[in-house]
PDB file of C-alpha atoms in Angstrom:
ATOM      1  CA  MET A   1      21.055 -79.411 111.063  1.00  0.00           C
ATOM      2  CA  THR A   2      18.277 -77.691 113.070  1.00  0.00           C
ATOM      3  CA  VAL A   3      18.409 -76.788 116.755  1.00  0.00           C
ATOM      4  CA  THR A   4      15.701 -78.125 119.053  1.00  0.00           C
ATOM      5  CA  TRP A   5      14.201 -75.797 121.874  1.00  0.00           C
ATOM      6  CA  GLU A   6      15.608 -78.703 124.482  1.00  0.00           C
ATOM      7  CA  GLU A   7      18.578 -78.520 123.054  1.00  0.00           C
ATOM      8  CA  LEU A   8      19.396 -74.852 123.943  1.00  0.00           C
ATOM      9  CA  GLY A   9      17.246 -75.429 127.577  1.00  0.00           C
ATOM     10  CA  TRP A  10      13.943 -73.965 125.818  1.00  0.00           C
ATOM     11  CA  GLU A  11      10.522 -75.022 126.556  1.00  0.00           C
ATOM     12  CA  ARG A  12       8.726 -75.945 123.820  1.00  0.00           C
ATOM     13  CA  LEU A  13       4.853 -74.926 124.665  1.00  0.00           C
ATOM     14  CA  ALA A  14       3.286 -75.047 121.207  1.00  0.00           C
ATOM     15  CA  ALA A  15       4.255 -75.467 117.656  1.00  0.00           C
ATOM     16  CA  GLY A  16       6.915 -72.950 117.141  1.00  0.00           C
ATOM     17  CA  VAL A  17       5.880 -71.218 120.703  1.00  0.00           C
ATOM     18  CA  GLY A  18       8.547 -71.860 123.615  1.00  0.00           C
ATOM     19  CA  ARG A  19       9.967 -70.100 126.506  1.00  0.00           C
ATOM     20  CA  CYS A  20      12.591 -70.201 129.386  1.00  0.00           C
ATOM     21  CA  ARG A  21      13.705 -69.622 132.594  1.00  0.00           C
ATOM     22  CA  LEU A  22      16.889 -67.221 133.222  1.00  0.00           C
ATOM     23  CA  PRO A  23      18.979 -67.700 135.546  1.00  0.00           C
ATOM     24  CA  GLY A  24      19.416 -65.142 138.793  1.00  0.00           C
ATOM     25  CA  TRP A  25      15.867 -64.031 139.195  1.00  0.00           C
ATOM     26  CA  ASP A  26      13.913 -67.160 137.316  1.00  0.00           C
ATOM     27  CA  CYS A  27      12.989 -64.535 134.841  1.00  0.00           C
ATOM     28  CA  THR A  28      11.043 -66.203 131.747  1.00  0.00           C
ATOM     29  CA  ALA A  29      11.701 -65.073 128.044  1.00  0.00           C
ATOM     30  CA  GLY A  30       8.985 -66.084 125.519  1.00  0.00           C
ATOM     31  CA  LEU A  31       9.980 -66.942 122.139  1.00  0.00           C
ATOM     32  CA  VAL A  32       7.194 -67.100 119.125  1.00  0.00           C
ATOM     33  CA  LEU A  33       8.108 -67.914 115.517  1.00  0.00           C
ATOM     34  CA  GLY A  34       6.393 -67.067 112.370  1.00  0.00           C
ATOM     35  CA  GLU A  35       7.213 -66.751 108.648  1.00  0.00           C
ATOM     36  CA  GLY A  36      11.056 -65.199 108.344  1.00  0.00           C
ATOM     37  CA  THR A  37      10.067 -63.082 111.677  1.00  0.00           C
ATOM     38  CA  ALA A  38      10.463 -63.884 115.767  1.00  0.00           C
ATOM     39  CA  LEU A  39       8.996 -62.243 118.469  1.00  0.00           C
ATOM     40  CA  LEU A  40      10.595 -61.865 121.700  1.00  0.00           C
ATOM     41  CA  VAL A  41       8.697 -61.480 124.744  1.00  0.00           C
ATOM     42  CA  ASP A  42      11.038 -59.474 127.478  1.00  0.00           C
ATOM     43  CA  ALA A  43      14.791 -59.205 127.107  1.00  0.00           C
ATOM     44  CA  GLY A  44      16.446 -60.226 130.425  1.00  0.00           C
ATOM     45  CA  SER A  45      18.194 -58.229 132.885  1.00  0.00           C
ATOM     46  CA  SER A  46      21.766 -57.024 131.601  1.00  0.00           C
ATOM     47  CA  LEU A  47      22.834 -56.336 127.948  1.00  0.00           C
ATOM     48  CA  ALA A  48      25.218 -59.444 128.463  1.00  0.00           C
ATOM     49  CA  GLU A  49      21.853 -61.733 129.319  1.00  0.00           C
ATOM     50  CA  GLY A  50      20.461 -59.920 126.187  1.00  0.00           C
ATOM     51  CA  VAL A  51      23.162 -60.947 123.696  1.00  0.00           C
ATOM     52  CA  ARG A  52      22.705 -64.650 124.976  1.00  0.00           C
ATOM     53  CA  LEU A  53      19.113 -64.480 124.437  1.00  0.00           C
ATOM     54  CA  ARG A  54      19.212 -63.252 121.134  1.00  0.00           C
ATOM     55  CA  GLY A  55      22.056 -65.676 119.979  1.00  0.00           C
ATOM     56  CA  GLN A  56      19.533 -68.618 120.855  1.00  0.00           C
ATOM     57  CA  ALA A  57      16.204 -66.827 119.880  1.00  0.00           C
ATOM     58  CA  GLU A  58      17.732 -66.633 116.438  1.00  0.00           C
ATOM     59  CA  GLU A  59      19.333 -70.124 116.362  1.00  0.00           C
ATOM     60  CA  LEU A  60      15.688 -71.473 116.918  1.00  0.00           C
ATOM     61  CA  ALA A  61      14.489 -68.960 114.594  1.00  0.00           C
ATOM     62  CA  GLY A  62      16.827 -69.532 112.109  1.00  0.00           C
ATOM     63  CA  GLY A  63      16.804 -65.372 111.302  1.00  0.00           C
ATOM     64  CA  ARG A  64      16.974 -62.367 113.678  1.00  0.00           C
ATOM     65  CA  VAL A  65      14.534 -60.953 116.243  1.00  0.00           C
ATOM     66  CA  THR A  66      12.278 -59.158 114.217  1.00  0.00           C
ATOM     67  CA  HIS A  67       9.916 -57.694 117.426  1.00  0.00           C
ATOM     68  CA  LEU A  68      10.431 -57.559 121.015  1.00  0.00           C
ATOM     69  CA  ALA A  69       7.335 -56.974 123.780  1.00  0.00           C
ATOM     70  CA  LEU A  70       7.990 -55.983 126.974  1.00  0.00           C
ATOM     71  CA  THR A  71       5.801 -56.766 129.858  1.00  0.00           C
ATOM     72  CA  HIS A  72       6.603 -54.161 132.124  1.00  0.00           C
ATOM     73  CA  PRO A  73       9.488 -51.895 133.224  1.00  0.00           C
ATOM     74  CA  HIS A  74      11.076 -54.246 135.687  1.00  0.00           C
ATOM     75  CA  PHE A  75      14.897 -54.565 135.246  1.00  0.00           C
ATOM     76  CA  ASP A  76      14.958 -58.259 135.111  1.00  0.00           C
ATOM     77  CA  HIS A  77      12.625 -57.941 131.850  1.00  0.00           C
ATOM     78  CA  VAL A  78      13.562 -55.171 130.207  1.00  0.00           C
ATOM     79  CA  PHE A  79      17.437 -54.527 130.450  1.00  0.00           C
ATOM     80  CA  GLY A  80      18.448 -56.277 127.789  1.00  0.00           C
ATOM     81  CA  ALA A  81      16.505 -54.743 125.148  1.00  0.00           C
ATOM     82  CA  ALA A  82      19.299 -52.378 123.930  1.00  0.00           C
ATOM     83  CA  VAL A  83      20.966 -55.312 121.863  1.00  0.00           C
ATOM     84  CA  PHE A  84      17.958 -55.995 119.905  1.00  0.00           C
ATOM     85  CA  ALA A  85      18.252 -53.223 117.764  1.00  0.00           C
ATOM     86  CA  GLY A  86      16.303 -53.505 114.318  1.00  0.00           C
ATOM     87  CA  ALA A  87      13.600 -54.964 116.161  1.00  0.00           C
ATOM     88  CA  GLU A  88      10.082 -53.665 116.359  1.00  0.00           C
ATOM     89  CA  VAL A  89       9.972 -53.015 120.171  1.00  0.00           C
ATOM     90  CA  TYR A  90       6.334 -53.008 122.282  1.00  0.00           C
ATOM     91  CA  GLY A  91       5.131 -51.614 125.451  1.00  0.00           C
ATOM     92  CA  ALA A  92       2.020 -50.693 127.308  1.00  0.00           C
ATOM     93  CA  VAL A  93       1.673 -46.984 127.177  1.00  0.00           C
ATOM     94  CA  GLY A  94       3.640 -45.011 129.655  1.00  0.00           C
ATOM     95  CA  LEU A  95       6.367 -47.360 129.396  1.00  0.00           C
ATOM     96  CA  ASP A  96       8.261 -44.428 127.623  1.00  0.00           C
ATOM     97  CA  ALA A  97       7.780 -42.300 130.219  1.00  0.00           C
ATOM     98  CA  VAL A  98       9.264 -44.611 132.676  1.00  0.00           C
ATOM     99  CA  PHE A  99      12.444 -45.363 130.633  1.00  0.00           C
ATOM    100  CA  ALA A 100      13.012 -41.393 130.345  1.00  0.00           C
ATOM    101  CA  TYR A 101      12.336 -40.228 133.440  1.00  0.00           C
ATOM    102  CA  GLU A 102      12.670 -43.092 135.670  1.00  0.00           C
ATOM    103  CA  ARG A 103      16.142 -44.229 135.197  1.00  0.00           C
ATOM    104  CA  ALA A 104      17.627 -43.529 138.471  1.00  0.00           C
ATOM    105  CA  ASP A 105      15.003 -45.720 140.126  1.00  0.00           C
ATOM    106  CA  LEU A 106      15.566 -48.404 137.628  1.00  0.00           C
ATOM    107  CA  ARG A 107      18.953 -48.773 138.363  1.00  0.00           C
ATOM    108  CA  LEU A 108      18.649 -48.711 141.800  1.00  0.00           C
ATOM    109  CA  ASP A 109      16.124 -51.556 141.944  1.00  0.00           C
ATOM    110  CA  ALA A 110      18.760 -53.297 140.188  1.00  0.00           C
ATOM    111  CA  VAL A 111      21.289 -52.984 142.030  1.00  0.00           C
ATOM    112  CA  ARG A 112      19.323 -53.539 145.225  1.00  0.00           C
ATOM    113  CA  ASN A 113      18.379 -56.564 144.015  1.00  0.00           C
ATOM    114  CA  GLY A 114      22.122 -57.774 142.922  1.00  0.00           C
ATOM    115  CA  LEU A 115      23.192 -56.594 139.748  1.00  0.00           C
ATOM    116  CA  PRO A 116      26.763 -55.703 139.480  1.00  0.00           C
ATOM    117  CA  VAL A 117      26.695 -51.965 139.294  1.00  0.00           C
ATOM    118  CA  ALA A 118      28.610 -51.857 136.094  1.00  0.00           C
ATOM    119  CA  ASP A 119      25.883 -53.899 134.586  1.00  0.00           C
ATOM    120  CA  ALA A 120      23.173 -51.878 135.569  1.00  0.00           C
ATOM    121  CA  ASP A 121      24.846 -48.420 134.489  1.00  0.00           C
ATOM    122  CA  GLU A 122      25.672 -50.214 130.960  1.00  0.00           C
ATOM    123  CA  ALA A 123      22.019 -51.185 130.492  1.00  0.00           C
ATOM    124  CA  VAL A 124      20.288 -48.107 131.608  1.00  0.00           C
ATOM    125  CA  ASP A 125      22.998 -45.813 129.155  1.00  0.00           C
ATOM    126  CA  ALA A 126      21.553 -48.286 126.535  1.00  0.00           C
ATOM    127  CA  LEU A 127      17.726 -48.097 127.384  1.00  0.00           C
ATOM    128  CA  ALA A 128      15.821 -46.700 124.406  1.00  0.00           C
ATOM    129  CA  PRO A 129      11.818 -46.084 124.582  1.00  0.00           C
ATOM    130  CA  PRO A 130       9.780 -48.585 122.908  1.00  0.00           C
ATOM    131  CA  ARG A 131       8.893 -47.514 118.994  1.00  0.00           C
ATOM    132  CA  HIS A 132       5.265 -48.727 119.894  1.00  0.00           C
ATOM    133  CA  ALA A 133       2.936 -48.144 122.736  1.00  0.00           C
ATOM    134  CA  VAL A 134       0.340 -50.329 123.284  1.00  0.00           C
ATOM    135  CA  SER A 135      -3.067 -48.643 124.441  1.00  0.00           C
ATOM    136  CA  GLY A 136      -6.061 -51.334 123.622  1.00  0.00           C
ATOM    137  CA  GLU A 137      -4.896 -54.356 121.997  1.00  0.00           C
ATOM    138  CA  TRP A 138      -2.558 -54.755 119.028  1.00  0.00           C
ATOM    139  CA  THR A 139      -2.528 -57.933 116.589  1.00  0.00           C
ATOM    140  CA  LEU A 140       0.940 -58.736 114.575  1.00  0.00           C
ATOM    141  CA  ASP A 141       0.642 -60.601 112.041  1.00  0.00           C
ATOM    142  CA  LEU A 142       4.124 -62.747 111.958  1.00  0.00           C
ATOM    143  CA  GLY A 143       3.638 -64.577 108.229  1.00  0.00           C
ATOM    144  CA  ASP A 144       2.358 -67.827 107.705  1.00  0.00           C
ATOM    145  CA  GLY A 145      -0.690 -67.785 109.308  1.00  0.00           C
ATOM    146  CA  ARG A 146       0.870 -66.941 112.725  1.00  0.00           C
ATOM    147  CA  GLN A 147      -0.386 -63.883 114.701  1.00  0.00           C
ATOM    148  CA  ALA A 148       0.126 -62.656 118.410  1.00  0.00           C
ATOM    149  CA  LEU A 149      -2.144 -60.164 120.128  1.00  0.00           C
ATOM    150  CA  LEU A 150      -0.257 -57.797 122.454  1.00  0.00           C
ATOM    151  CA  ALA A 151      -2.905 -56.341 124.833  1.00  0.00           C
ATOM    152  CA  ASN A 152      -2.746 -53.849 127.737  1.00  0.00           C
ATOM    153  CA  VAL A 153      -4.460 -55.944 130.605  1.00  0.00           C
ATOM    154  CA  GLY A 154      -3.102 -53.384 133.469  1.00  0.00           C
ATOM    155  CA  PRO A 155      -2.480 -51.925 135.542  1.00  0.00           C
ATOM    156  CA  GLY A 156      -1.732 -54.164 138.146  1.00  0.00           C
ATOM    157  CA  HIS A 157       2.068 -55.534 139.041  1.00  0.00           C
ATOM    158  CA  THR A 158       2.922 -52.175 137.295  1.00  0.00           C
ATOM    159  CA  ALA A 159       0.893 -49.436 135.728  1.00  0.00           C
ATOM    160  CA  HIS A 160       2.353 -50.546 132.096  1.00  0.00           C
ATOM    161  CA  ASP A 161       1.687 -54.220 132.207  1.00  0.00           C
ATOM    162  CA  LEU A 162       1.423 -55.999 128.669  1.00  0.00           C
ATOM    163  CA  ALA A 163       0.236 -59.506 128.058  1.00  0.00           C
ATOM    164  CA  VAL A 164       0.864 -61.396 124.766  1.00  0.00           C
ATOM    165  CA  LEU A 165      -1.806 -64.253 123.327  1.00  0.00           C
ATOM    166  CA  VAL A 166      -0.731 -66.691 120.823  1.00  0.00           C
ATOM    167  CA  PRO A 167      -3.575 -68.395 119.441  1.00  0.00           C
ATOM    168  CA  GLY A 168      -2.989 -72.162 118.489  1.00  0.00           C
ATOM    169  CA  ASP A 169      -3.173 -75.395 120.023  1.00  0.00           C
ATOM    170  CA  PRO A 170      -2.951 -74.857 122.877  1.00  0.00           C
ATOM    171  CA  GLU A 171      -3.373 -71.133 123.497  1.00  0.00           C
ATOM    172  CA  VAL A 172      -0.356 -69.503 125.015  1.00  0.00           C
ATOM    173  CA  VAL A 173      -0.462 -66.294 127.422  1.00  0.00           C
ATOM    174  CA  PHE A 174       2.427 -65.098 128.217  1.00  0.00           C
ATOM    175  CA  CYS A 175       1.836 -62.753 131.554  1.00  0.00           C
ATOM    176  CA  GLY A 176       5.049 -60.984 132.675  1.00  0.00           C
ATOM    177  CA  ASP A 177       4.634 -60.598 136.173  1.00  0.00           C
ATOM    178  CA  LEU A 178       0.848 -60.060 136.783  1.00  0.00           C
ATOM    179  CA  VAL A 179       1.118 -64.206 137.518  1.00  0.00           C
ATOM    180  CA  GLU A 180       4.037 -65.624 139.226  1.00  0.00           C
ATOM    181  CA  GLU A 181       4.168 -69.204 140.002  1.00  0.00           C
ATOM    182  CA  SER A 182       7.506 -69.629 141.905  1.00  0.00           C
ATOM    183  CA  GLY A 183       6.841 -67.205 144.621  1.00  0.00           C
ATOM    184  CA  GLU A 184       4.129 -64.714 145.999  1.00  0.00           C
ATOM    185  CA  PRO A 185       3.183 -61.693 143.464  1.00  0.00           C
ATOM    186  CA  GLN A 186       5.759 -59.172 144.267  1.00  0.00           C
ATOM    187  CA  ALA A 187       3.705 -55.933 145.033  1.00  0.00           C
ATOM    188  CA  GLY A 188       6.366 -53.069 144.605  1.00  0.00           C
ATOM    189  CA  PRO A 189       5.667 -49.025 144.967  1.00  0.00           C
ATOM    190  CA  ASP A 190       4.884 -49.272 141.527  1.00  0.00           C
ATOM    191  CA  ALA A 191       1.760 -51.962 141.648  1.00  0.00           C
ATOM    192  CA  VAL A 192      -1.797 -50.640 141.256  1.00  0.00           C
ATOM    193  CA  PRO A 193      -3.046 -53.327 143.891  1.00  0.00           C
ATOM    194  CA  SER A 194      -6.480 -52.338 143.804  1.00  0.00           C
ATOM    195  CA  ARG A 195      -6.309 -53.016 140.155  1.00  0.00           C
ATOM    196  CA  TRP A 196      -4.386 -56.494 139.819  1.00  0.00           C
ATOM    197  CA  PRO A 197      -7.434 -58.631 140.588  1.00  0.00           C
ATOM    198  CA  ASP A 198      -8.913 -57.016 137.380  1.00  0.00           C
ATOM    199  CA  ALA A 199      -6.241 -57.529 135.434  1.00  0.00           C
ATOM    200  CA  LEU A 200      -6.347 -60.995 136.049  1.00  0.00           C
ATOM    201  CA  ASP A 201      -9.662 -60.721 135.070  1.00  0.00           C
ATOM    202  CA  ARG A 202      -8.731 -59.945 131.969  1.00  0.00           C
ATOM    203  CA  LEU A 203      -6.135 -62.133 131.003  1.00  0.00           C
ATOM    204  CA  LEU A 204      -8.361 -65.479 131.993  1.00  0.00           C
ATOM    205  CA  ALA A 205     -11.206 -63.406 129.623  1.00  0.00           C
ATOM    206  CA  LEU A 206      -8.358 -62.985 126.665  1.00  0.00           C
ATOM    207  CA  GLY A 207      -7.088 -66.736 127.255  1.00  0.00           C
ATOM    208  CA  GLY A 208      -9.669 -68.634 128.389  1.00  0.00           C
ATOM    209  CA  GLU A 209     -10.088 -71.795 130.043  1.00  0.00           C
ATOM    210  CA  ASP A 210      -7.981 -74.228 128.137  1.00  0.00           C
ATOM    211  CA  ALA A 211      -4.640 -71.905 127.522  1.00  0.00           C
ATOM    212  CA  LEU A 212      -1.192 -72.216 128.994  1.00  0.00           C
ATOM    213  CA  TYR A 213      -0.549 -69.045 131.112  1.00  0.00           C
ATOM    214  CA  VAL A 214       3.241 -68.395 131.384  1.00  0.00           C
ATOM    215  CA  PRO A 215       4.052 -66.330 134.071  1.00  0.00           C
ATOM    216  CA  GLY A 216       6.697 -63.723 134.589  1.00  0.00           C
ATOM    217  CA  HIS A 217       8.581 -66.003 137.166  1.00  0.00           C
ATOM    218  CA  GLY A 218       8.349 -69.613 137.717  1.00  0.00           C
ATOM    219  CA  ALA A 219       6.718 -73.099 135.887  1.00  0.00           C
ATOM    220  CA  VAL A 220       3.738 -72.510 133.542  1.00  0.00           C
ATOM    221  CA  VAL A 221       0.420 -72.731 134.924  1.00  0.00           C
ATOM    222  CA  ASP A 222      -3.139 -72.981 133.616  1.00  0.00           C
ATOM    223  CA  ALA A 223      -6.094 -70.931 134.167  1.00  0.00           C
ATOM    224  CA  GLY A 224      -7.674 -72.422 137.313  1.00  0.00           C
ATOM    225  CA  PHE A 225      -3.981 -71.322 139.005  1.00  0.00           C
ATOM    226  CA  VAL A 226      -4.425 -67.717 137.894  1.00  0.00           C
ATOM    227  CA  ARG A 227      -8.460 -67.673 139.253  1.00  0.00           C
ATOM    228  CA  ARG A 228      -6.973 -68.442 142.597  1.00  0.00           C
ATOM    229  CA  GLN A 229      -4.090 -66.321 142.158  1.00  0.00           C
ATOM    230  CA  ARG A 230      -6.334 -63.782 141.508  1.00  0.00           C
ATOM    231  CA  ASP A 231      -8.849 -64.451 144.715  1.00  0.00           C
ATOM    232  CA  ALA A 232      -5.498 -64.465 146.947  1.00  0.00           C
ATOM    233  CA  LEU A 233      -4.638 -60.870 145.444  1.00  0.00           C
ATOM    234  CA  ALA A 234      -8.214 -59.886 146.145  1.00  0.00           C
ATOM    235  CA  THR A 235      -8.181 -61.211 149.709  1.00  0.00           C
ATOM    236  CA  ARG A 236      -4.384 -59.558 150.206  1.00  0.00           C
ATOM    237  CA  PHE A 237      -5.372 -56.294 148.995  1.00  0.00           C
ATOM    238  CA  GLY A 238      -9.009 -55.817 149.900  1.00  0.00           C
ATOM    239  CA  VAL A 239     -10.181 -55.788 146.784  1.00  0.00           C
ATOM    240  CA  ILE A 240     -13.945 -56.462 146.619  1.00  0.00           C
TER     241      ILE A 240
END
């Protein structure tokens, strides 16, 4: 018997496309199903959460997760990545350097935000750089007519922001934390505020007026919400 998105607590957004909101930090993970393929967008905040995500994604896909796209290098989106052994992993150019040289900062941020020390240490020890670095746009052919476009639209929320566009009716754009609905967008020490509004302009150009925009945290939004958040960020950071 085939399990449904809803039975696993996921939100179906379009045919073969869905997302879930993870407990703790209300972080989004996305899933795009192809022909014998499955693309997961973000990996959760710990190895244990990654294991749970993998189990649910593989139940929905009827097979293993074959591709993983990491939207940016914050712990709540990447610390589960190591459990997806064998998947083709994608990230924006420079993500590999963060994983190689900024592990202590990633660990400290996770612990400061409430991740148990043992979980943070375990995840950091297992963290590996993505195999594929996206500098512009990269189209994934997932089979059965299904494609996904990975777009390096940053910098903004971080220096390494990757969005995922899934064509269809409707089109779906996974935004990472370039867009947040459940609270004000967070601008930490690795944000690039002067470029953030431009990144949202690129997101809007990518998805268009009728797309569903999936934020890194919170409910799915429309183009109008993204535009209002873009304008609010421009005002907040004094960007003309």
